[in-house]
PDB file of C-alpha atoms in Angstrom:
ATOM      1  CA  MET A   1      75.983  53.276  61.032  1.00  0.00           C
ATOM      2  CA  LYS A   2      73.768  51.836  63.768  1.00  0.00           C
ATOM      3  CA  HIS A   3      72.251  55.272  64.471  1.00  0.00           C
ATOM      4  CA  LEU A   4      71.706  55.859  60.760  1.00  0.00           C
ATOM      5  CA  THR A   5      69.827  52.587  60.468  1.00  0.00           C
ATOM      6  CA  LEU A   6      67.607  53.556  63.397  1.00  0.00           C
ATOM      7  CA  ILE A   7      66.827  56.972  61.902  1.00  0.00           C
ATOM      8  CA  LEU A   8      65.996  55.420  58.538  1.00  0.00           C
ATOM      9  CA  ALA A   9      63.766  52.890  60.250  1.00  0.00           C
ATOM     10  CA  LEU A  10      61.817  55.587  62.053  1.00  0.00           C
ATOM     11  CA  MET A  11      61.459  57.581  58.844  1.00  0.00           C
ATOM     12  CA  THR A  12      60.222  54.573  56.897  1.00  0.00           C
ATOM     13  CA  GLY A  13      57.814  53.388  59.576  1.00  0.00           C
ATOM     14  CA  SER A  14      54.915  55.367  58.119  1.00  0.00           C
ATOM     15  CA  LEU A  15      55.788  54.185  54.615  1.00  0.00           C
ATOM     16  CA  PHE A  16      55.718  50.611  55.887  1.00  0.00           C
ATOM     17  CA  SER A  17      52.282  51.180  57.368  1.00  0.00           C
ATOM     18  CA  PHE A  18      50.940  52.608  54.139  1.00  0.00           C
ATOM     19  CA  ALA A  19      52.484  49.990  51.857  1.00  0.00           C
ATOM     20  CA  TYR A  20      51.244  47.002  53.840  1.00  0.00           C
ATOM     21  CA  GLY A  21      48.136  48.508  55.335  1.00  0.00           C
ATOM     22  CA  GLN A  22      45.905  48.159  52.294  1.00  0.00           C
ATOM     23  CA  SER A  23      43.356  45.364  52.642  1.00  0.00           C
ATOM     24  CA  ASP A  24      39.943  44.588  51.177  1.00  0.00           C
ATOM     25  CA  LYS A  25      39.204  41.983  53.867  1.00  0.00           C
ATOM     26  CA  PRO A  26      37.746  43.134  57.193  1.00  0.00           C
ATOM     27  CA  GLY A  27      39.947  42.200  60.135  1.00  0.00           C
ATOM     28  CA  GLU A  28      42.991  41.326  58.052  1.00  0.00           C
ATOM     29  CA  LEU A  29      44.858  44.523  58.984  1.00  0.00           C
ATOM     30  CA  THR A  30      44.473  43.900  62.720  1.00  0.00           C
ATOM     31  CA  ASP A  31      45.493  40.251  62.450  1.00  0.00           C
ATOM     32  CA  LYS A  32      48.539  40.989  60.325  1.00  0.00           C
ATOM     33  CA  PHE A  33      49.853  43.948  62.290  1.00  0.00           C
ATOM     34  CA  GLY A  34      48.957  42.719  65.757  1.00  0.00           C
ATOM     35  CA  THR A  35      48.623  45.166  68.612  1.00  0.00           C
ATOM     36  CA  ASP A  36      50.446  48.157  67.127  1.00  0.00           C
ATOM     37  CA  LYS A  37      50.805  48.709  63.392  1.00  0.00           C
ATOM     38  CA  ASP A  38      53.407  51.478  63.652  1.00  0.00           C
ATOM     39  CA  ALA A  39      55.555  49.618  66.191  1.00  0.00           C
ATOM     40  CA  CYS A  40      55.369  46.531  64.019  1.00  0.00           C
ATOM     41  CA  GLY A  41      56.638  48.530  61.063  1.00  0.00           C
ATOM     42  CA  ARG A  42      59.477  50.235  62.959  1.00  0.00           C
ATOM     43  CA  ASN A  43      60.816  47.052  64.539  1.00  0.00           C
ATOM     44  CA  TYR A  44      60.435  45.049  61.365  1.00  0.00           C
ATOM     45  CA  THR A  45      62.359  47.624  59.360  1.00  0.00           C
ATOM     46  CA  ILE A  46      65.268  47.759  61.816  1.00  0.00           C
ATOM     47  CA  TYR A  47      65.392  43.963  62.135  1.00  0.00           C
ATOM     48  CA  TYR A  48      65.315  43.404  58.388  1.00  0.00           C
ATOM     49  CA  GLU A  49      68.007  45.968  57.619  1.00  0.00           C
ATOM     50  CA  GLN A  50      70.365  44.144  59.991  1.00  0.00           C
ATOM     51  CA  TYR A  51      69.239  40.700  58.819  1.00  0.00           C
ATOM     52  CA  ARG A  52      69.831  41.648  55.199  1.00  0.00           C
ATOM     53  CA  VAL A  53      73.522  42.324  55.869  1.00  0.00           C
ATOM     54  CA  LYS A  54      73.768  39.185  58.075  1.00  0.00           C
ATOM     55  CA  ASN A  55      74.289  41.182  61.250  1.00  0.00           C
ATOM     56  CA  TYR A  56      72.207  38.701  63.197  1.00  0.00           C
ATOM     57  CA  ASP A  57      73.214  39.744  66.715  1.00  0.00           C
ATOM     58  CA  GLU A  58      71.824  43.219  66.027  1.00  0.00           C
ATOM     59  CA  ALA A  59      68.814  41.890  64.142  1.00  0.00           C
ATOM     60  CA  ILE A  60      67.519  39.413  66.721  1.00  0.00           C
ATOM     61  CA  PRO A  61      66.367  41.894  69.435  1.00  0.00           C
ATOM     62  CA  PHE A  62      64.233  43.772  66.903  1.00  0.00           C
ATOM     63  CA  TRP A  63      63.058  40.492  65.372  1.00  0.00           C
ATOM     64  CA  GLN A  64      61.910  39.431  68.828  1.00  0.00           C
ATOM     65  CA  LYS A  65      59.998  42.688  69.271  1.00  0.00           C
ATOM     66  CA  THR A  66      58.398  42.210  65.856  1.00  0.00           C
ATOM     67  CA  ILE A  67      57.123  38.695  66.559  1.00  0.00           C
ATOM     68  CA  GLU A  68      55.826  39.885  69.919  1.00  0.00           C
ATOM     69  CA  ILE A  69      53.802  42.664  68.306  1.00  0.00           C
ATOM     70  CA  CYS A  70      52.770  41.155  64.968  1.00  0.00           C
ATOM     71  CA  PRO A  71      53.567  37.409  64.761  1.00  0.00           C
ATOM     72  CA  ALA A  72      51.205  36.859  61.829  1.00  0.00           C
ATOM     73  CA  PHE A  73      52.805  39.525  59.644  1.00  0.00           C
ATOM     74  CA  SER A  74      54.717  37.191  57.311  1.00  0.00           C
ATOM     75  CA  SER A  75      55.911  33.581  57.151  1.00  0.00           C
ATOM     76  CA  SER A  76      59.341  34.903  56.113  1.00  0.00           C
ATOM     77  CA  LEU A  77      59.590  36.498  59.556  1.00  0.00           C
ATOM     78  CA  TRP A  78      59.720  33.002  61.071  1.00  0.00           C
ATOM     79  CA  LYS A  79      61.776  31.554  58.243  1.00  0.00           C
ATOM     80  CA  ASN A  80      64.445  34.210  58.767  1.00  0.00           C
ATOM     81  CA  GLY A  81      64.286  33.703  62.526  1.00  0.00           C
ATOM     82  CA  GLU A  82      64.971  30.008  61.981  1.00  0.00           C
ATOM     83  CA  LYS A  83      67.983  30.872  59.845  1.00  0.00           C
ATOM     84  CA  MET A  84      69.423  33.219  62.469  1.00  0.00           C
ATOM     85  CA  TYR A  85      68.997  30.730  65.299  1.00  0.00           C
ATOM     86  CA  ARG A  86      70.509  27.895  63.283  1.00  0.00           C
ATOM     87  CA  GLN A  87      73.605  30.026  62.844  1.00  0.00           C
ATOM     88  CA  LYS A  88      73.688  30.807  66.562  1.00  0.00           C
ATOM     89  CA  ILE A  89      73.431  27.080  67.335  1.00  0.00           C
ATOM     90  CA  SER A  90      76.388  26.378  65.064  1.00  0.00           C
ATOM     91  CA  LEU A  91      78.440  29.000  66.917  1.00  0.00           C
ATOM     92  CA  ALA A  92      77.376  28.026  70.452  1.00  0.00           C
ATOM     93  CA  GLU A  93      80.377  27.524  72.705  1.00  0.00           C
ATOM     94  CA  ASN A  94      78.905  25.104  75.247  1.00  0.00           C
ATOM     95  CA  PRO A  95      76.142  22.457  75.475  1.00  0.00           C
ATOM     96  CA  GLU A  96      73.980  24.532  77.841  1.00  0.00           C
ATOM     97  CA  GLU A  97      73.899  27.483  75.461  1.00  0.00           C
ATOM     98  CA  GLN A  98      73.179  25.207  72.511  1.00  0.00           C
ATOM     99  CA  LYS A  99      70.309  23.532  74.362  1.00  0.00           C
ATOM    100  CA  VAL A 100      68.600  26.881  74.979  1.00  0.00           C
ATOM    101  CA  LEU A 101      69.072  27.874  71.347  1.00  0.00           C
ATOM    102  CA  VAL A 102      67.725  24.533  70.083  1.00  0.00           C
ATOM    103  CA  ASP A 103      64.630  24.981  72.236  1.00  0.00           C
ATOM    104  CA  SER A 104      64.210  28.419  70.673  1.00  0.00           C
ATOM    105  CA  LEU A 105      64.564  26.956  67.182  1.00  0.00           C
ATOM    106  CA  LEU A 106      61.878  24.343  67.862  1.00  0.00           C
ATOM    107  CA  TRP A 107      59.629  27.035  69.311  1.00  0.00           C
ATOM    108  CA  ILE A 108      60.061  29.089  66.137  1.00  0.00           C
ATOM    109  CA  LEU A 109      58.940  26.119  64.037  1.00  0.00           C
ATOM    110  CA  ASP A 110      55.936  25.607  66.324  1.00  0.00           C
ATOM    111  CA  GLN A 111      54.956  29.264  65.955  1.00  0.00           C
ATOM    112  CA  ARG A 112      55.273  29.100  62.191  1.00  0.00           C
ATOM    113  CA  ILE A 113      52.941  26.085  62.240  1.00  0.00           C
ATOM    114  CA  LEU A 114      50.539  28.031  64.447  1.00  0.00           C
ATOM    115  CA  TYR A 115      50.380  31.085  62.206  1.00  0.00           C
ATOM    116  CA  PHE A 116      51.133  29.637  58.759  1.00  0.00           C
ATOM    117  CA  GLY A 117      50.437  25.913  59.067  1.00  0.00           C
ATOM    118  CA  THR A 118      47.780  26.049  56.360  1.00  0.00           C
ATOM    119  CA  ASP A 119      50.235  27.181  53.671  1.00  0.00           C
ATOM    120  CA  LEU A 120      49.707  24.857  50.693  1.00  0.00           C
ATOM    121  CA  LYS A 121      53.408  24.294  50.006  1.00  0.00           C
ATOM    122  CA  TYR A 122      55.187  25.012  53.294  1.00  0.00           C
ATOM    123  CA  GLY A 123      52.475  24.138  55.765  1.00  0.00           C
ATOM    124  CA  LYS A 124      52.195  21.870  58.790  1.00  0.00           C
ATOM    125  CA  GLY A 125      53.521  18.693  57.145  1.00  0.00           C
ATOM    126  CA  TYR A 126      56.598  20.417  55.734  1.00  0.00           C
ATOM    127  CA  LEU A 127      57.338  22.183  59.025  1.00  0.00           C
ATOM    128  CA  LEU A 128      56.887  19.043  61.129  1.00  0.00           C
ATOM    129  CA  GLY A 129      59.478  17.414  58.877  1.00  0.00           C
ATOM    130  CA  LYS A 130      61.930  20.226  59.594  1.00  0.00           C
ATOM    131  CA  LYS A 131      61.164  19.932  63.304  1.00  0.00           C
ATOM    132  CA  GLY A 132      61.697  16.164  63.318  1.00  0.00           C
ATOM    133  CA  VAL A 133      65.033  16.464  61.512  1.00  0.00           C
ATOM    134  CA  ALA A 134      66.130  19.201  63.951  1.00  0.00           C
ATOM    135  CA  VAL A 135      65.167  17.123  66.999  1.00  0.00           C
ATOM    136  CA  ALA A 136      67.042  14.094  65.625  1.00  0.00           C
ATOM    137  CA  LYS A 137      70.102  16.244  64.924  1.00  0.00           C
ATOM    138  CA  PHE A 138      70.316  18.287  68.101  1.00  0.00           C
ATOM    139  CA  LYS A 139      68.676  16.057  70.743  1.00  0.00           C
ATOM    140  CA  GLU A 140      70.339  12.648  70.649  1.00  0.00           C
ATOM    141  CA  ASP A 141      68.179  11.244  73.453  1.00  0.00           C
ATOM    142  CA  ALA A 142      64.892  12.246  71.824  1.00  0.00           C
ATOM    143  CA  SER A 143      64.518   9.698  69.011  1.00  0.00           C
ATOM    144  CA  SER A 144      60.903   8.936  69.965  1.00  0.00           C
ATOM    145  CA  GLU A 145      60.026  12.636  69.765  1.00  0.00           C
ATOM    146  CA  ALA A 146      61.753  13.030  66.398  1.00  0.00           C
ATOM    147  CA  TYR A 147      60.069   9.867  65.106  1.00  0.00           C
ATOM    148  CA  LYS A 148      56.615  11.198  66.049  1.00  0.00           C
ATOM    149  CA  TYR A 149      57.131  14.434  64.090  1.00  0.00           C
ATOM    150  CA  LEU A 150      58.653  12.647  61.081  1.00  0.00           C
ATOM    151  CA  LYS A 151      55.842  10.099  60.877  1.00  0.00           C
ATOM    152  CA  GLU A 152      53.191  12.800  61.037  1.00  0.00           C
ATOM    153  CA  SER A 153      55.073  14.822  58.438  1.00  0.00           C
ATOM    154  CA  THR A 154      55.349  11.951  55.928  1.00  0.00           C
ATOM    155  CA  ASN A 155      51.720  10.971  56.502  1.00  0.00           C
ATOM    156  CA  ILE A 156      50.716  14.508  55.524  1.00  0.00           C
ATOM    157  CA  GLU A 157      53.226  15.169  52.757  1.00  0.00           C
ATOM    158  CA  GLN A 158      53.465  11.656  51.279  1.00  0.00           C
ATOM    159  CA  ILE A 159      55.426  11.865  47.983  1.00  0.00           C
ATOM    160  CA  ASN A 160      56.019  15.583  48.576  1.00  0.00           C
ATOM    161  CA  SER A 161      58.199  14.763  51.596  1.00  0.00           C
ATOM    162  CA  ASN A 162      61.773  16.039  51.433  1.00  0.00           C
ATOM    163  CA  ALA A 163      64.608  13.540  51.030  1.00  0.00           C
ATOM    164  CA  ASP A 164      66.207  14.438  54.367  1.00  0.00           C
ATOM    165  CA  VAL A 165      62.918  13.787  56.175  1.00  0.00           C
ATOM    166  CA  VAL A 166      62.660  10.307  54.636  1.00  0.00           C
ATOM    167  CA  LEU A 167      66.294   9.527  55.423  1.00  0.00           C
ATOM    168  CA  VAL A 168      66.035  10.609  59.064  1.00  0.00           C
ATOM    169  CA  LEU A 169      62.726   8.768  59.486  1.00  0.00           C
ATOM    170  CA  MET A 170      64.453   5.504  58.515  1.00  0.00           C
ATOM    171  CA  LYS A 171      67.379   6.336  60.788  1.00  0.00           C
ATOM    172  CA  THR A 172      65.185   6.953  63.831  1.00  0.00           C
ATOM    173  CA  SER A 173      62.985   3.947  63.029  1.00  0.00           C
ATOM    174  CA  ALA A 174      66.026   1.654  63.012  1.00  0.00           C
ATOM    175  CA  LYS A 175      67.289   3.222  66.240  1.00  0.00           C
ATOM    176  CA  LEU A 176      63.957   2.671  67.993  1.00  0.00           C
ATOM    177  CA  TYR A 177      63.746  -0.893  66.657  1.00  0.00           C
ATOM    178  CA  SER A 178      67.206  -1.604  68.037  1.00  0.00           C
ATOM    179  CA  ALA A 179      66.066  -0.235  71.421  1.00  0.00           C
ATOM    180  CA  GLY A 180      63.020  -2.493  71.398  1.00  0.00           C
ATOM    181  CA  GLU A 181      60.558   0.393  71.001  1.00  0.00           C
ATOM    182  CA  LEU A 182      59.345  -0.655  67.540  1.00  0.00           C
ATOM    183  CA  SER A 183      58.335  -4.079  66.268  1.00  0.00           C
ATOM    184  CA  GLU A 184      59.472  -5.840  63.085  1.00  0.00           C
ATOM    185  CA  ILE A 185      56.169  -4.943  61.460  1.00  0.00           C
ATOM    186  CA  GLU A 186      56.530  -1.254  62.348  1.00  0.00           C
ATOM    187  CA  ILE A 187      60.058  -0.867  60.991  1.00  0.00           C
ATOM    188  CA  LEU A 188      59.054  -2.787  57.885  1.00  0.00           C
ATOM    189  CA  GLN A 189      56.116  -0.417  57.386  1.00  0.00           C
ATOM    190  CA  ASP A 190      58.451   2.555  57.796  1.00  0.00           C
ATOM    191  CA  TYR A 191      60.831   1.061  55.262  1.00  0.00           C
ATOM    192  CA  GLU A 192      58.039   0.544  52.744  1.00  0.00           C
ATOM    193  CA  LEU A 193      56.776   4.101  53.265  1.00  0.00           C
ATOM    194  CA  CYS A 194      60.264   5.537  52.745  1.00  0.00           C
ATOM    195  CA  LYS A 195      60.828   3.428  49.639  1.00  0.00           C
ATOM    196  CA  GLN A 196      57.474   4.429  48.169  1.00  0.00           C
ATOM    197  CA  ILE A 197      58.256   8.127  48.596  1.00  0.00           C
ATOM    198  CA  ILE A 198      61.771   7.693  47.206  1.00  0.00           C
ATOM    199  CA  ASP A 199      60.656   5.597  44.223  1.00  0.00           C
ATOM    200  CA  GLU A 200      57.945   8.088  43.267  1.00  0.00           C
ATOM    201  CA  ASN A 201      60.408  10.974  43.367  1.00  0.00           C
ATOM    202  CA  LEU A 202      63.110   9.136  41.438  1.00  0.00           C
ATOM    203  CA  LEU A 203      60.527   8.170  38.840  1.00  0.00           C
ATOM    204  CA  ARG A 204      59.870  11.871  38.278  1.00  0.00           C
ATOM    205  CA  LYS A 205      63.525  12.948  38.613  1.00  0.00           C
ATOM    206  CA  PRO A 206      65.893   9.951  38.193  1.00  0.00           C
ATOM    207  CA  GLY A 207      68.990  12.090  38.709  1.00  0.00           C
ATOM    208  CA  ASP A 208      67.872  13.688  41.974  1.00  0.00           C
ATOM    209  CA  LYS A 209      71.009  13.562  44.127  1.00  0.00           C
ATOM    210  CA  ASN A 210      69.212  13.915  47.450  1.00  0.00           C
ATOM    211  CA  PHE A 211      66.738  11.099  46.813  1.00  0.00           C
ATOM    212  CA  ASN A 212      69.442   8.829  45.383  1.00  0.00           C
ATOM    213  CA  THR A 213      71.428   9.367  48.578  1.00  0.00           C
ATOM    214  CA  ALA A 214      68.318   8.724  50.668  1.00  0.00           C
ATOM    215  CA  ASN A 215      67.603   5.556  48.692  1.00  0.00           C
ATOM    216  CA  ASP A 216      71.048   4.074  49.371  1.00  0.00           C
ATOM    217  CA  TYR A 217      70.847   5.014  53.044  1.00  0.00           C
ATOM    218  CA  VAL A 218      67.326   3.680  53.592  1.00  0.00           C
ATOM    219  CA  GLU A 219      68.131   0.307  52.039  1.00  0.00           C
ATOM    220  CA  SER A 220      71.439  -0.161  53.844  1.00  0.00           C
ATOM    221  CA  THR A 221      69.967   0.962  57.179  1.00  0.00           C
ATOM    222  CA  PHE A 222      67.088  -1.470  56.949  1.00  0.00           C
ATOM    223  CA  LEU A 223      69.366  -4.351  55.993  1.00  0.00           C
ATOM    224  CA  LYS A 224      71.687  -3.572  58.924  1.00  0.00           C
ATOM    225  CA  SER A 225      68.819  -3.206  61.406  1.00  0.00           C
ATOM    226  CA  GLY A 226      68.307  -6.932  61.854  1.00  0.00           C
ATOM    227  CA  ALA A 227      64.649  -6.685  60.897  1.00  0.00           C
ATOM    228  CA  ALA A 228      65.543  -7.921  57.426  1.00  0.00           C
ATOM    229  CA  ASP A 229      66.407 -11.373  58.802  1.00  0.00           C
ATOM    230  CA  CYS A 230      64.948 -14.017  56.475  1.00  0.00           C
ATOM    231  CA  ASP A 231      63.227 -16.017  59.221  1.00  0.00           C
ATOM    232  CA  VAL A 232      61.610 -12.856  60.594  1.00  0.00           C
ATOM    233  CA  LEU A 233      60.434 -11.683  57.169  1.00  0.00           C
ATOM    234  CA  ILE A 234      59.093 -15.084  56.145  1.00  0.00           C
ATOM    235  CA  SER A 235      57.217 -15.348  59.425  1.00  0.00           C
ATOM    236  CA  LEU A 236      55.704 -11.865  59.056  1.00  0.00           C
ATOM    237  CA  PHE A 237      54.714 -12.280  55.432  1.00  0.00           C
ATOM    238  CA  SER A 238      53.323 -15.777  55.960  1.00  0.00           C
ATOM    239  CA  LYS A 239      50.887 -14.449  58.565  1.00  0.00           C
ATOM    240  CA  GLN A 240      49.751 -11.666  56.248  1.00  0.00           C
ATOM    241  CA  PHE A 241      49.572 -13.770  53.079  1.00  0.00           C
ATOM    242  CA  PRO A 242      46.062 -15.287  53.500  1.00  0.00           C
ATOM    243  CA  ASP A 243      44.493 -11.796  53.686  1.00  0.00           C
ATOM    244  CA  GLN A 244      46.758 -10.154  51.098  1.00  0.00           C
ATOM    245  CA  LYS A 245      47.311 -12.854  48.452  1.00  0.00           C
ATOM    246  CA  SER A 246      44.964 -11.183  45.951  1.00  0.00           C
ATOM    247  CA  ASP A 247      46.646  -7.758  46.322  1.00  0.00           C
ATOM    248  CA  ILE A 248      49.214  -7.502  43.539  1.00  0.00           C
ATOM    249  CA  ASN A 249      50.772  -4.372  45.057  1.00  0.00           C
ATOM    250  CA  TRP A 250      51.373  -6.169  48.357  1.00  0.00           C
ATOM    251  CA  ILE A 251      52.838  -9.204  46.580  1.00  0.00           C
ATOM    252  CA  SER A 252      55.176  -6.948  44.584  1.00  0.00           C
ATOM    253  CA  LYS A 253      56.392  -5.265  47.792  1.00  0.00           C
ATOM    254  CA  VAL A 254      56.999  -8.629  49.444  1.00  0.00           C
ATOM    255  CA  GLU A 255      58.870  -9.943  46.426  1.00  0.00           C
ATOM    256  CA  ARG A 256      61.090  -6.871  46.327  1.00  0.00           C
ATOM    257  CA  GLN A 257      61.796  -7.036  50.053  1.00  0.00           C
ATOM    258  CA  LEU A 258      62.698 -10.733  49.951  1.00  0.00           C
ATOM    259  CA  LYS A 259      65.064 -10.129  47.035  1.00  0.00           C
ATOM    260  CA  ILE A 260      66.747  -7.181  48.766  1.00  0.00           C
ATOM    261  CA  SER A 261      67.190  -9.248  51.943  1.00  0.00           C
ATOM    262  CA  GLY A 262      68.535 -12.238  50.010  1.00  0.00           C
ATOM    263  CA  CYS A 263      65.622 -14.458  51.042  1.00  0.00           C
ATOM    264  CA  THR A 264      64.918 -16.140  47.704  1.00  0.00           C
ATOM    265  CA  GLU A 265      65.453 -19.802  48.581  1.00  0.00           C
ATOM    266  CA  GLN A 266      62.394 -20.318  50.783  1.00  0.00           C
ATOM    267  CA  ASP A 267      59.217 -21.647  49.162  1.00  0.00           C
TER     268      ASP A 267
END
């Protein structure tokens, strides 16, 4: 079967070149097919045949050759590579092997940003969110790194941020606050950003399971962080009040936060 796949790949290499080689834009062919159009086609075909039947161990060597020759061929090339390496991470038998595979996964996301970061829907912001979630999941001692990617992602994506990105941002923010690396103001700002994204999405889709889960987690995490202490909140808001008292949106946020934190008795 393996030999048959190889023969078919070689036979379809020229078809690949013809099918994808048509372009009205000067320079596009070279950019898309890299250094060797035919080699790109042969390796891509073999990789994809194995990938399609989930034979990832056989697919990866040819996938690696493809990205070496023509990395800008297709965003799905990197998306599929991410999928294969995530599976390999889940099957890794020891921490050392997993660490190498995680580094490869993060590199894949970086390369996808490099070649396809301008994609309107799955561009840099979206991919930084995936990278931040992956760092938080697989590198327990890298909360600051994960936080940096997640903040940049949400700043770019805003209400288009995914629910898991918002949830993990609040998780890492609380962790860094507990370690003394973030101030009360910073974790409060993160909380407000997360809530804004969640509220906007639930307004559009009230039954969204992922954002409802994120909402519960974000609120409970902030309340448990210690930053929701009434004395701390009153002190923070009192300092900001003279400059913000005419901003109805700010007053509404403060009112909501004080109610959530149970700080309704103070004048």
